[in-house]
Amino acid sequence: MRPIAEALLVRAGSRVAHLHLALQQVLIEIGNERGDYRLARESQERAMALVRARWGEHSPEFGLTLLGLAPTLAYQGDDRGAIATAQRAAEVLTATLGPTHPDVATALSVE
């Protein structure tokens, strides 16, 4: 995504940002299901950039986006990266949502 378009998207508001993030997540799933890991990874990178710009790295959105990256890494054969990413997601989600939140359990189950 071009920097100007990304900046406008970030300023557009939470609803638009959430819709864009949802679109990227759909593209990630399509890429993973079809074995098009390049599409999945590019969509994941766009999603990460959006989340960083809109909510920052210490937000539940960032933790969930990291958690979504873990399967993509595993599908690409990067098991170490997938586990490290899931662990980082668990850290962010624990800090933002609390240790008993179901998303934390999901992140921990990837290990």
Short mmCIF file of C-alpha atoms in Angstrom, two decimals:
data_model
loop_
_atom_site.label_atom_id
_atom_site.label_comp_id
_atom_site.label_asym_id
_atom_site.label_seq_id
_atom_site.Cartn_x
_atom_site.Cartn_y
_atom_site.Cartn_z
CA MET A 1 0.00 0.00 0.00
CA ARG A 2 1.29 3.47 -0.78
CA PRO A 3 2.31 5.58 2.22
CA ILE A 4 -0.19 8.35 1.42
CA ALA A 5 -3.07 5.89 1.05
CA GLU A 6 -2.05 4.17 4.27
CA ALA A 7 -1.93 7.50 6.13
CA LEU A 8 -5.39 8.41 4.84
CA LEU A 9 -6.71 5.01 5.87
CA VAL A 10 -5.32 5.43 9.38
CA ARG A 11 -6.97 8.85 9.68
CA ALA A 12 -10.27 7.62 8.23
CA GLY A 13 -11.36 6.16 11.51
CA SER A 14 -11.68 2.94 13.35
CA ARG A 15 -14.56 1.52 11.31
CA VAL A 16 -12.72 1.87 8.01
CA ALA A 17 -9.51 0.54 9.54
CA HIS A 18 -11.35 -2.50 10.90
CA LEU A 19 -12.90 -3.15 7.48
CA HIS A 20 -9.52 -2.93 5.78
CA LEU A 21 -8.02 -5.24 8.39
CA ALA A 22 -10.85 -7.74 7.86
CA LEU A 23 -10.22 -7.67 4.11
CA GLN A 24 -6.53 -8.40 4.65
CA GLN A 25 -7.44 -11.29 6.96
CA VAL A 26 -9.69 -12.78 4.28
CA LEU A 27 -6.87 -12.50 1.74
CA ILE A 28 -4.51 -14.19 4.20
CA GLU A 29 -6.90 -17.12 4.61
CA ILE A 30 -7.46 -17.40 0.86
CA GLY A 31 -3.71 -17.39 0.27
CA ASN A 32 -3.09 -20.04 2.91
CA GLU A 33 -5.92 -22.28 1.68
CA ARG A 34 -4.76 -22.08 -1.94
CA GLY A 35 -1.11 -22.51 -1.09
CA ASP A 36 -0.43 -18.97 -2.33
CA TYR A 37 1.80 -18.08 0.58
CA ARG A 38 3.11 -14.99 -1.19
CA LEU A 39 -0.42 -13.53 -1.21
CA ALA A 40 -0.87 -14.55 2.41
CA ARG A 41 2.43 -13.01 3.48
CA GLU A 42 1.89 -9.75 1.55
CA SER A 43 -1.60 -9.40 3.02
CA GLN A 44 -0.19 -10.14 6.47
CA GLU A 45 2.43 -7.42 6.04
CA ARG A 46 -0.25 -4.90 5.00
CA ALA A 47 -2.34 -5.88 8.00
CA MET A 48 0.65 -5.49 10.35
CA ALA A 49 1.45 -2.05 8.93
CA LEU A 50 -2.15 -0.94 9.37
CA VAL A 51 -2.38 -2.23 12.93
CA ARG A 52 0.94 -0.65 13.92
CA ALA A 53 -0.10 2.71 12.47
CA ARG A 54 -3.65 2.68 13.83
CA TRP A 55 -3.43 0.93 17.22
CA GLY A 56 0.28 0.45 17.96
CA GLU A 57 2.24 -2.62 19.01
CA HIS A 58 0.75 -2.72 22.51
CA SER A 59 -2.85 -3.35 21.52
CA PRO A 60 -5.11 -6.40 21.28
CA GLU A 61 -5.36 -5.78 17.53
CA PHE A 62 -1.59 -6.14 17.20
CA GLY A 63 -1.59 -9.32 19.28
CA LEU A 64 -4.36 -10.83 17.19
CA THR A 65 -2.62 -9.86 13.97
CA LEU A 66 0.56 -11.54 15.20
CA LEU A 67 -1.49 -14.60 16.10
CA GLY A 68 -2.80 -14.64 12.53
CA LEU A 69 0.75 -14.57 11.18
CA ALA A 70 1.78 -17.74 13.02
CA PRO A 71 -0.12 -20.19 10.74
CA THR A 72 1.19 -18.46 7.62
CA LEU A 73 4.74 -18.96 8.86
CA ALA A 74 4.00 -22.60 9.70
CA TYR A 75 2.51 -23.21 6.22
CA GLN A 76 5.73 -21.80 4.76
CA GLY A 77 7.76 -24.28 6.80
CA ASP A 78 9.03 -21.73 9.34
CA ASP A 79 8.01 -23.58 12.50
CA ARG A 80 10.45 -21.65 14.69
CA GLY A 81 9.11 -18.35 13.39
CA ALA A 82 5.53 -19.51 13.91
CA ILE A 83 6.21 -20.46 17.53
CA ALA A 84 8.12 -17.24 18.26
CA THR A 85 5.33 -15.19 16.70
CA ALA A 86 2.66 -17.01 18.70
CA GLN A 87 4.68 -16.44 21.88
CA ARG A 88 4.95 -12.72 21.12
CA ALA A 89 1.20 -12.66 20.41
CA ALA A 90 0.56 -14.31 23.79
CA GLU A 91 2.70 -11.69 25.52
CA VAL A 92 0.87 -8.79 23.87
CA LEU A 93 -2.56 -10.34 24.44
CA THR A 94 -1.79 -11.15 28.09
CA ALA A 95 -0.68 -7.57 28.68
CA THR A 96 -3.71 -6.04 26.95
CA LEU A 97 -6.53 -8.50 27.65
CA GLY A 98 -5.39 -10.33 30.78
CA PRO A 99 -4.08 -13.85 31.29
CA THR A 100 -7.48 -15.53 31.36
CA HIS A 101 -8.75 -14.21 28.01
CA PRO A 102 -9.56 -16.96 25.44
CA ASP A 103 -7.31 -15.34 22.80
CA VAL A 104 -4.34 -15.80 25.15
CA ALA A 105 -5.15 -19.50 25.42
CA THR A 106 -5.33 -19.72 21.62
CA ALA A 107 -1.91 -18.10 21.28
CA LEU A 108 -0.42 -20.43 23.90
CA SER A 109 -1.86 -23.49 22.18
CA VAL A 110 0.24 -22.81 19.06
CA GLU A 111 3.40 -23.61 20.99
#
